[in-house]
XYZ file of C-alpha atoms in Angstrom:
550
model
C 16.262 -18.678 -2.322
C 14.836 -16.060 -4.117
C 15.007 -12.173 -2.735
C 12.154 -12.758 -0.869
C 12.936 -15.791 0.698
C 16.516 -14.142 1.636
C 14.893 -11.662 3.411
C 13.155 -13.667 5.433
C 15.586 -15.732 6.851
C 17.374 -15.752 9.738
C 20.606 -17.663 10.066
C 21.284 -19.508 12.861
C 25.481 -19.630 13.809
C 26.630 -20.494 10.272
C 23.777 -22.349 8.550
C 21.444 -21.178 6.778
C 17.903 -21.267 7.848
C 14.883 -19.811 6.689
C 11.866 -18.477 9.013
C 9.139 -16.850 7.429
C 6.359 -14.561 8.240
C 2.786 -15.791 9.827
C 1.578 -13.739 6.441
C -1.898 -15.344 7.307
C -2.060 -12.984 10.434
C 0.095 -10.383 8.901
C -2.355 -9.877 5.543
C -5.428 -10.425 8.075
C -4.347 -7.713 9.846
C -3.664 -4.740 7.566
C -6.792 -6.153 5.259
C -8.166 -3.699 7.596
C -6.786 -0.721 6.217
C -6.812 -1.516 2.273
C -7.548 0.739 -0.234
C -9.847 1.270 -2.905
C -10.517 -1.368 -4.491
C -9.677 -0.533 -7.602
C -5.677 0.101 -6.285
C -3.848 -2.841 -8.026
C -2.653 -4.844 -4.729
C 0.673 -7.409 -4.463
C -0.119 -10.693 -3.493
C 2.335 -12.794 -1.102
C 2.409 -16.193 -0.499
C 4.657 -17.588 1.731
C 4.409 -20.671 5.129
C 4.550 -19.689 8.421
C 7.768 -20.662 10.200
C 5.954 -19.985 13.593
C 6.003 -22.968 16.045
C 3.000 -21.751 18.488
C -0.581 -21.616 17.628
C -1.448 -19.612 14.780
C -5.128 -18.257 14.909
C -7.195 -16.665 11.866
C -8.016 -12.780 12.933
C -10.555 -12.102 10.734
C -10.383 -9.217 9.323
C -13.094 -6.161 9.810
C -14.392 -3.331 7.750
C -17.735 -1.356 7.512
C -19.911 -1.291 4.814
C -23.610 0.196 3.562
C -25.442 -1.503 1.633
C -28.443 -0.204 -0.092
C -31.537 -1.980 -0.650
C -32.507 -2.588 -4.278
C -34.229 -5.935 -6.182
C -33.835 -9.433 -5.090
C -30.446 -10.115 -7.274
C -28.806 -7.067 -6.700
C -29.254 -6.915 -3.228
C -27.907 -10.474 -2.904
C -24.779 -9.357 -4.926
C -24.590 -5.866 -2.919
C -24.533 -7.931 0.199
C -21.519 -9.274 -1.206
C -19.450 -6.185 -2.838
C -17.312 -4.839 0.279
C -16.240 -8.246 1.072
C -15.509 -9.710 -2.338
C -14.251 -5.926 -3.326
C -10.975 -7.898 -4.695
C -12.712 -11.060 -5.870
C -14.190 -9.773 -9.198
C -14.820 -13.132 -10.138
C -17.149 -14.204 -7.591
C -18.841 -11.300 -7.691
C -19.359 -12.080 -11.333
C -20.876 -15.481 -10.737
C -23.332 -13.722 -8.177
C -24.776 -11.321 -10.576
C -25.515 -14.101 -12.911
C -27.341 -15.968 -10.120
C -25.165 -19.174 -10.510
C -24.312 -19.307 -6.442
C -25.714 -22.122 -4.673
C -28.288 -20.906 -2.363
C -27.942 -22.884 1.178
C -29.182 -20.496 3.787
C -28.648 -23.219 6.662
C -28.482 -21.417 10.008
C -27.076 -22.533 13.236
C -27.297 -21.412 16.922
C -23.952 -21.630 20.038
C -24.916 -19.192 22.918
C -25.949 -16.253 21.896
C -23.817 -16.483 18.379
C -25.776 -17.504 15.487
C -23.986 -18.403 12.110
C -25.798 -18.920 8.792
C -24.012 -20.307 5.580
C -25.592 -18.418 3.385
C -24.404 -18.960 -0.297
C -21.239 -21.725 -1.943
C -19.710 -21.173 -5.867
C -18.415 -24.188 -6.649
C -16.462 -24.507 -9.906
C -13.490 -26.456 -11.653
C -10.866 -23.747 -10.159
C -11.825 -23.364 -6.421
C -14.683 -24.343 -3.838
C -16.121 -20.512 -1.853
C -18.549 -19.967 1.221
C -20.409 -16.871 2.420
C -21.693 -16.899 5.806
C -23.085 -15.001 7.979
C -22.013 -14.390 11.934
C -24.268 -12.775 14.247
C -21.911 -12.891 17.556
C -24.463 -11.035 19.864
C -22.059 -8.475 20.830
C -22.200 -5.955 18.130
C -18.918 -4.327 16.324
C -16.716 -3.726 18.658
C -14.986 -6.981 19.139
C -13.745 -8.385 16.118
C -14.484 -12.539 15.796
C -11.845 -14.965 14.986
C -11.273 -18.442 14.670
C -8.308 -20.595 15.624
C -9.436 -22.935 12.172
C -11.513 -22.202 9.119
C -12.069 -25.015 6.776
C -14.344 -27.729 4.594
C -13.973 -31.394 5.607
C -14.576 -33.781 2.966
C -16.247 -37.222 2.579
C -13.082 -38.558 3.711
C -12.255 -36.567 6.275
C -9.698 -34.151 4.829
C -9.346 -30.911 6.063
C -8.970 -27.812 3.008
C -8.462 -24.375 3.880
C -7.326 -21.510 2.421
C -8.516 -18.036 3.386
C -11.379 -16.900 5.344
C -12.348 -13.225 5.827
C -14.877 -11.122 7.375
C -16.179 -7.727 7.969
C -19.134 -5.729 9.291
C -22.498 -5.429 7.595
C -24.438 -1.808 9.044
C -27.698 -2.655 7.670
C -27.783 -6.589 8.895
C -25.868 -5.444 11.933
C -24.180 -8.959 11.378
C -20.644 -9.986 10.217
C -20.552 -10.836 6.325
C -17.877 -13.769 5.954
C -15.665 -15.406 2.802
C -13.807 -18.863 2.697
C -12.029 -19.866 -0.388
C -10.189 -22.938 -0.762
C -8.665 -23.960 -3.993
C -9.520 -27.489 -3.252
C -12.605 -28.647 -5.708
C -14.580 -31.940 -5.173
C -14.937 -34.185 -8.056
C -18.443 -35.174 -8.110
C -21.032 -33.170 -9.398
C -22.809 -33.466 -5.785
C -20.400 -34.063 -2.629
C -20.913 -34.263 1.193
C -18.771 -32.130 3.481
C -18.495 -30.230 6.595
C -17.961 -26.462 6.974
C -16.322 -26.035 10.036
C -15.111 -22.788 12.642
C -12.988 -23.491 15.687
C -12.714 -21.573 18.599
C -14.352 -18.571 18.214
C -12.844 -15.432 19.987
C -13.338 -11.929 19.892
C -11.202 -9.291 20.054
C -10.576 -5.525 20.121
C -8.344 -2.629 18.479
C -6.474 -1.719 21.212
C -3.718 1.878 20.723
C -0.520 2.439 23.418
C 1.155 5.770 23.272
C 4.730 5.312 23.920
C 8.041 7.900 24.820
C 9.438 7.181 21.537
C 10.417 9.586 18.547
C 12.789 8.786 15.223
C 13.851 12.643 15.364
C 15.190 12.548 18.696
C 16.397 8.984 19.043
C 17.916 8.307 15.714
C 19.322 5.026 15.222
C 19.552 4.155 19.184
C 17.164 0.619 20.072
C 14.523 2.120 22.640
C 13.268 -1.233 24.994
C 9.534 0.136 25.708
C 7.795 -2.454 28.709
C 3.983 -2.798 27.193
C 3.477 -5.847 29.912
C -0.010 -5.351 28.463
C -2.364 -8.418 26.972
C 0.103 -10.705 26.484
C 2.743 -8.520 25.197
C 6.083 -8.251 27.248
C 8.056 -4.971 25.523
C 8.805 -3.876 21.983
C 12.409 -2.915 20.780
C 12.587 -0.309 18.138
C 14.982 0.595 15.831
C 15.844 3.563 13.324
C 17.392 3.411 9.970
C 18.146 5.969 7.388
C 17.159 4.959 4.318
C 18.615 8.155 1.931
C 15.017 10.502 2.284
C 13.659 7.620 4.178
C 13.587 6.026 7.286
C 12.804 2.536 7.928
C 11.749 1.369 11.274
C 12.285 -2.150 12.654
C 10.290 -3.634 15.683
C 10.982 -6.959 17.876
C 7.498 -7.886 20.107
C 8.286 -10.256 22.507
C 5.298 -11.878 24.358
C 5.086 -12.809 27.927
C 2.174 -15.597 26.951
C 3.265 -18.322 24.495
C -0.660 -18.216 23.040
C -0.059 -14.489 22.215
C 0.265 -13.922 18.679
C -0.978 -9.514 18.339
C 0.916 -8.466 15.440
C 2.264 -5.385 17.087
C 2.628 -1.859 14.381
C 3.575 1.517 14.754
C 1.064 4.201 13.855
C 2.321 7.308 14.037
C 0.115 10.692 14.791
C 0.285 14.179 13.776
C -2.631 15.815 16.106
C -5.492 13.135 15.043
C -4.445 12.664 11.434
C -1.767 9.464 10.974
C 1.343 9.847 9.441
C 1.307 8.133 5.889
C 3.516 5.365 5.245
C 6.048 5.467 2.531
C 6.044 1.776 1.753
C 4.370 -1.560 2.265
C 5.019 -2.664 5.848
C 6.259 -5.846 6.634
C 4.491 -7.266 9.467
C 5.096 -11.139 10.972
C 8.624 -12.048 10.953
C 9.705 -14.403 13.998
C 13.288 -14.357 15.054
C 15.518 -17.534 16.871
C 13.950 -15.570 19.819
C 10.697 -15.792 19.367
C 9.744 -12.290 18.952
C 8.149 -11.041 15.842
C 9.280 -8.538 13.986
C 7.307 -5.577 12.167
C 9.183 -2.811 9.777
C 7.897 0.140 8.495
C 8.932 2.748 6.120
C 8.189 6.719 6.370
C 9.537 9.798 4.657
C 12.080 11.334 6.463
C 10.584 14.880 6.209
C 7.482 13.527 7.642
C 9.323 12.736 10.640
C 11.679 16.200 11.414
C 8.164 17.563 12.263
C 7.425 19.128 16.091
C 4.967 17.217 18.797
C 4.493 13.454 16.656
C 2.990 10.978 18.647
C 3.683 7.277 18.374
C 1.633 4.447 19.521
C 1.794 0.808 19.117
C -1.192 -1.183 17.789
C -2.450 -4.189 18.315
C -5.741 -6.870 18.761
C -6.182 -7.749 22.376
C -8.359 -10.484 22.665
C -11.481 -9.637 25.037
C -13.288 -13.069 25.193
C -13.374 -16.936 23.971
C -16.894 -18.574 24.149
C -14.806 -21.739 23.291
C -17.314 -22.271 20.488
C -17.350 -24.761 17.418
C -19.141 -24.636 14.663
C -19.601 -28.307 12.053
C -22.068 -27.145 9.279
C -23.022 -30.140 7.253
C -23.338 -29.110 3.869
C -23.927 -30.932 0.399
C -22.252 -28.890 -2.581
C -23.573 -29.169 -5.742
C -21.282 -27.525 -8.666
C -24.031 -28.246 -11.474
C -24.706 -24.213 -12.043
C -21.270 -23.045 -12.493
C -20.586 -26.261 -14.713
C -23.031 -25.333 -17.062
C -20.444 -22.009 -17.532
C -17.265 -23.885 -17.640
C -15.245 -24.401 -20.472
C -11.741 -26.251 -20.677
C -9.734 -25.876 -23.959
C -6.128 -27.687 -24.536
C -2.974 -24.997 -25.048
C 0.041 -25.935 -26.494
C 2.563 -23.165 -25.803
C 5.819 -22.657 -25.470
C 7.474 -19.502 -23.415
C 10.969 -19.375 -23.174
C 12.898 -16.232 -21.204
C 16.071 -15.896 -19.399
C 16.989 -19.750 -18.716
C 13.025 -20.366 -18.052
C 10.731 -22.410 -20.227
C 7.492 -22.719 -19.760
C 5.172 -25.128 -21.488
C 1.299 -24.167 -21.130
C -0.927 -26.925 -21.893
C -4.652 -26.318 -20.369
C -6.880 -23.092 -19.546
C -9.959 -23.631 -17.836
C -12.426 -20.592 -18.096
C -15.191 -20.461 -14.879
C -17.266 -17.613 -14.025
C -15.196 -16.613 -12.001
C -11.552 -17.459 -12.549
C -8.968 -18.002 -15.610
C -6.971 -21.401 -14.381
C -3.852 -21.941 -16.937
C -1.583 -24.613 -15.823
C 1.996 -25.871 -16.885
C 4.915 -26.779 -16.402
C 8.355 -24.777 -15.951
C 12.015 -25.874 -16.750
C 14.772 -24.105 -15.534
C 18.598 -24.248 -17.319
C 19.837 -23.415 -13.402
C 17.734 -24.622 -10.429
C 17.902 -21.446 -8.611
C 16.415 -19.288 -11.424
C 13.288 -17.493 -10.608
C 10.302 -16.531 -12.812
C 11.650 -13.961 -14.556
C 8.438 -11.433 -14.547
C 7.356 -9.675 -11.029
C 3.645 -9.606 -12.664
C 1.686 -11.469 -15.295
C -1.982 -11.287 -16.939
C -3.840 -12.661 -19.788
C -4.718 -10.160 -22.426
C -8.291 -11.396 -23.999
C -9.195 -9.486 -26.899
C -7.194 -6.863 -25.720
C -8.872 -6.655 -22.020
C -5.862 -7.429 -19.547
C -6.475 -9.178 -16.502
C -3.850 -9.351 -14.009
C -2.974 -12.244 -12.436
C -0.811 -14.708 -9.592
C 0.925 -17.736 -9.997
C 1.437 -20.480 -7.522
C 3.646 -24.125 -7.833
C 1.304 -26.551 -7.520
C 4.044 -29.764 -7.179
C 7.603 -28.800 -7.203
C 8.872 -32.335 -7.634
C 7.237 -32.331 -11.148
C 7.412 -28.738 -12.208
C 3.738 -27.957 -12.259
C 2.733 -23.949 -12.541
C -0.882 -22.923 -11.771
C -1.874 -18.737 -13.014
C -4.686 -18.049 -11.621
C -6.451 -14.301 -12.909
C -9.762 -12.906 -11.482
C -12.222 -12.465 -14.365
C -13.483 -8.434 -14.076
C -17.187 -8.187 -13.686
C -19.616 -8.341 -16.541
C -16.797 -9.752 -18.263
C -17.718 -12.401 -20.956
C -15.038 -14.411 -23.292
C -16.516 -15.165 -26.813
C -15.582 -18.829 -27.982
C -12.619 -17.210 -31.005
C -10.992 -14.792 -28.428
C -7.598 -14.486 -28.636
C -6.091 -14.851 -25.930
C -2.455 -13.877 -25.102
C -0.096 -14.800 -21.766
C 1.731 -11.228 -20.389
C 5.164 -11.385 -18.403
C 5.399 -7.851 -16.904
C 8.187 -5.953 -15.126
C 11.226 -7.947 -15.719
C 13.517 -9.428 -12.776
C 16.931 -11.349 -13.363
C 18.845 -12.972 -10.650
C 22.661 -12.336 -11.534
C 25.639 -14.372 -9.831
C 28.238 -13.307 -11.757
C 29.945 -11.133 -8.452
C 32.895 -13.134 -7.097
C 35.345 -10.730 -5.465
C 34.844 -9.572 -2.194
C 34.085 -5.829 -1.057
C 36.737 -4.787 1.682
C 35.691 -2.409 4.439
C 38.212 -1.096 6.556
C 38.503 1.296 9.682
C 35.172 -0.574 11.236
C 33.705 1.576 13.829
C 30.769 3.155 15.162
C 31.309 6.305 12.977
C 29.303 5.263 9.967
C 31.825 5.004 6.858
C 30.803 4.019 3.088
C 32.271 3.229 0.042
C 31.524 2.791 -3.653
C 31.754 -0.565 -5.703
C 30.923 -1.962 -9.300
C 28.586 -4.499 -8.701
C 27.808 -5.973 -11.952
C 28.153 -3.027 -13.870
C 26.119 -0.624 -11.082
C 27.511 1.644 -8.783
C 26.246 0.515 -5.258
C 26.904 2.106 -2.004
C 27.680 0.448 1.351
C 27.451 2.105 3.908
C 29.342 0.458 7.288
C 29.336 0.551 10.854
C 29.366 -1.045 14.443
C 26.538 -0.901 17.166
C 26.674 -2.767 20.167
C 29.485 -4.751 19.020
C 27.260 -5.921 16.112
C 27.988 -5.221 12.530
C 25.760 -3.346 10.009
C 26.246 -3.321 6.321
C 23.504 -1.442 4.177
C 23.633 -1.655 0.293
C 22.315 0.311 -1.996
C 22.290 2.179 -5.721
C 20.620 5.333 -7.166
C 20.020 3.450 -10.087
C 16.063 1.962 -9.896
C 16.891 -0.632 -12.546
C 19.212 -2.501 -9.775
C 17.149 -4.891 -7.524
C 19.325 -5.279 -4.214
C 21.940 -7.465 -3.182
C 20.345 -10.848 -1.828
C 22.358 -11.331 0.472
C 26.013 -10.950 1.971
C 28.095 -13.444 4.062
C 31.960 -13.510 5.437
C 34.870 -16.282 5.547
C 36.480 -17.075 8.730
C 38.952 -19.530 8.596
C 37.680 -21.007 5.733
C 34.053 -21.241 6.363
C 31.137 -19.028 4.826
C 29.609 -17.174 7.829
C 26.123 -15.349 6.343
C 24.571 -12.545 7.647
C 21.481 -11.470 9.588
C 18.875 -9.672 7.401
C 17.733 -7.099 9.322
C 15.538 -5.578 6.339
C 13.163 -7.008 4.516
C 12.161 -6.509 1.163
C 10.849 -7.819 -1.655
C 11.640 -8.407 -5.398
C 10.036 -5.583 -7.766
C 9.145 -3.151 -4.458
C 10.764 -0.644 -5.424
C 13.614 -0.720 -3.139
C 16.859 -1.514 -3.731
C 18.088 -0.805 -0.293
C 19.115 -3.899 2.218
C 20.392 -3.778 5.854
C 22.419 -7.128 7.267
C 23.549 -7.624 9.899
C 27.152 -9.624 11.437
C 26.507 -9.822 15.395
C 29.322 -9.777 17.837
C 31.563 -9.061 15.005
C 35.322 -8.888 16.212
C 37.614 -6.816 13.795
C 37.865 -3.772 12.615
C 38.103 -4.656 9.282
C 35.837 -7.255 6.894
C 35.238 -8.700 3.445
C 32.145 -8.905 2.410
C 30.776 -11.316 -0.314
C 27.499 -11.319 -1.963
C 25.750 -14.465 -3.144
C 23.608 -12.565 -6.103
C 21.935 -9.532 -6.769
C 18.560 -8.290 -9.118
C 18.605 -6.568 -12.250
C 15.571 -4.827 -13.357
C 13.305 -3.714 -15.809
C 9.848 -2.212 -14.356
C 8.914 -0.990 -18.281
C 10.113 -4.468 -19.766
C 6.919 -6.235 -20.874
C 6.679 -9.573 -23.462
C 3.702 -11.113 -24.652
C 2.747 -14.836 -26.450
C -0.437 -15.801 -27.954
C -1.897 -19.335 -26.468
C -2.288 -21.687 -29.319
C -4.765 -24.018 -29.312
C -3.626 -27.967 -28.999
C -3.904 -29.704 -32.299
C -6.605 -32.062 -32.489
């Protein structure tokens, strides 16, 4: 498991088990509040470990869009929504979308499929929703996806927000499924449509006067049953941790915290992590805040949430035929034969294929040890000295296949003898060499901490007991060490891990993680750890791709 993966899990007796987030809901929900979109943002992939029914919450933003020639204003229809897809908004200004403009009518909703871009690295709708009721409720839908000839569902993303001058909802799918005739058949389809609202709930709840004390606040409000909330100091932070429960099973509000001076929110001093289910059911939410920000007088805290207001329990099957001639036309596909070896991780790139709207390089990746991630938190291609950052995803495990995908910027344009060069930024190493246990003694609920050599680094851990439940928080003032992974016991011979109870990610920043021992008997313990992270934010390495030989 990697540090993210670690975090995410929750450990069930003495197996391990891994749960992870519904990041589908999670990133459709705070897709609401992103920032400019020229902030660099962190993508997250990750499956849901959720076992009830997951629905799409489209996410909602306003836009104004100003009325200028036929080809801009297309594009500018397009800018808020594809504000982090470059690419597509790339292939727009050149006029290489596939017009479809096929409208139809449920009730009073009306939903037009307005434009596809179909090219050799992913298949991408814009529609239109006009759901008669303004807004104020955001639409959803429980399923989002293209059906093909042979009845194959593909789905990947879908997104929406608000249009002020169309008074309409402007929507995106993207799948990275691509059909492989020039002209194909399929089906764009929207289940269950249901509309929602933002809905606030002040509760009696403040970090200053509660500390690290779990508060049980009853919501018994749309589906939600109560919220548990928890305090941790974090150094000059303070992270908070949240367990929803729901008293309907359908329920899936991804409850935050907001928190208020007078009518101006309190900023947040990290990413929030929003979507984790427990063995219980509930679904957790953390947040992170400066602890200064917090000592001040008369805060107010509310929970937030989307409370669904109505379901017209309508479908939508748009037949649709896709033709990917245009962006063909711009496509070019050009052999690599390069070698990138770093940290007990080779990886061989053998194809790029350039679209108007996406850089696809694909290879494979050998690892001397299995466990071994990708050694680089970021990557990009550097063209001509243009850098354009990028993701990675494995496409097939089973025979090492590696697909980096980077957005090309607008207006950009490759020339045929670019040079073109594959960036690994911000290293990350996964150490194991830690084999002797750390020994806390004098467990009680008086917090205690000591200071061990953990690979070279001082790190701190800081001990204690709550409800008969044992906490054991790592951390260093050094920013070049990643976090422990995580930390597990022996009893009578058997490895007993721990509950994460923070959750963090690799390259974030923070270096500080929280487990957790429940209904932990002694007063003393020794703790293993099964690795840590070493790293380097300033470490970057660079290869040219080398053309195949003919």
């Amino acid at each position: 498991m990697d540090k993210a993966t670690r975090l995410l899990s929750h450990i069930r007796g003495r197996e391990e088990e891994v749960e992870y987030p519904d990041f589908e809901t999670m990133w459709q929900q705070v897709e609401r509040q992103l920032p400019d979109p020229n902030t660099r943002l962190k993508t997250v992939s990750a499956r849901s470990g959720r076992k009830w029914r997951k629905y799409t919450l489209l996410t909602v933003a306003a836009t104004v869009l100003v009325a200028t020639p036929v080809l801009a204003s297309v594009t500018n229809q397009w800018d808020r929504l594809l504000s982090y897809r470059s690419g597509l908004q790339n292939a727009l200004d050149q006029g290489l979308g596939q017009t479809i403009e096929k409208t139809v009518t449920q009730g009073n909703s009306k939903l037009t499929v307005n434009t596809a871009l179909i090219d050799e690295n992913r298949t991408v709708i814009l529609f239109t929703l006009d759901t008669g009721v303004g807004k104020d409720k955001f639409p959803g839908f429980s399923k989002s996806v293209l059906v093909d000839a042979e009845g194959k569902e593909h789905g990947t993303v879908s997104t929406i927000r608000w249009d002020e001058t169309t008074q309409k909802w402007n929507g995106y799918f993207e799948s990275h499924w691509v059909p492989q005739e020039m002209e194909s058949e399929v089906s764009f389809r929207l289940d269950d449509l249901h509309l929602a609202k933002q809905m606030y709930k002040n509760i009696d709840y403040s970090v200053k006067t509660s500390g690290d004390k779990i508060h049980k606040i009853s919501v018994n409000r749309d589906g939600i049953q109560d919220v548990k909330i928890q305090a941790f100091d974090q150094g000059d932070k303070v992270m908070v941790d949240m367990f929803t429960s729901y008293s309907a099973e359908k329920n899936n509000n991804i409850v935050s915290l907001k928190i208020w001076k007078g009518t101006t929110p309190i900023k947040e001093a990290g990413t929030s992590k929003l979507g984790t289910p427990n063995e219980s059911g509930e679904i957790n939410a953390q947040h992170y805040f400066n602890k200064k920000d917090l000592e001040q007088d008369n805060l107010r805290y509310t929970l937030s949430y989307m409370a669904e207001e109505a379901r017209p329990k309508l479908d939508w099957s748009i037949p649709l035929s896709l033709n990917k001639a245009k962006m063909l036309s711009a496509t070019v596909e050009k052999q690599i034969d390069t070698t990138f070896e770093y940290a007990g991780v080779t990886t061989h790139f053998d194809k790029m294929i350039l679209t108007p709207t996406q850089i696809r390089l694909q290879g494979t990746e050998i690892k001397t040890k299995g466990y071994l991630p990708f050694p680089f938190q970021h990557i990009a291609l550097k063209v001509d000295g243009i850098q354009i950052n990028g993701s990675m995803e494995y496409t097939d495990r089973e025979s090492n296949e590696v697909t980096y995908r980077f957005e090309i910027p607008r207006h950009f344009k490759m020339k045929s003898d670019a040079v073109v060069s594959f960036v690994g930024k911000y290293e990350v190493l996964l150490k194991r060499d830690v084999r002797e246990p750390i020994h806390m003694k004098g467990i009680s609920e008086t917090k205690k901490s000591l200071v061990t050599k953990v690979g070279g680094y001082d790190v701190k851990w800081t001990y204690y007991k709550k409800d008969g439940n044992l906490y054991v928080q790592s951390e260093s003032d050094d920013p070049t060490f990643g976090g422990v992974n995580q930390t597990y016991i022996k009893l009578n011979g058997e490895r007993t891990s721990a509950k994460p109870v923070s959750l963090n990610f690799t390259g974030d920043g923070n270096n500080k993680a929280v487990d957790m021992y429940k209904d932990y008997p002694s007063d003393e313990a020794e703790i293993y750890i099964f690795w840590y992270y070493a790293e380097d934010p300033q470490k970057e390495v660079e290869i040219e791709l080398k053309s195949a030989s003919k």
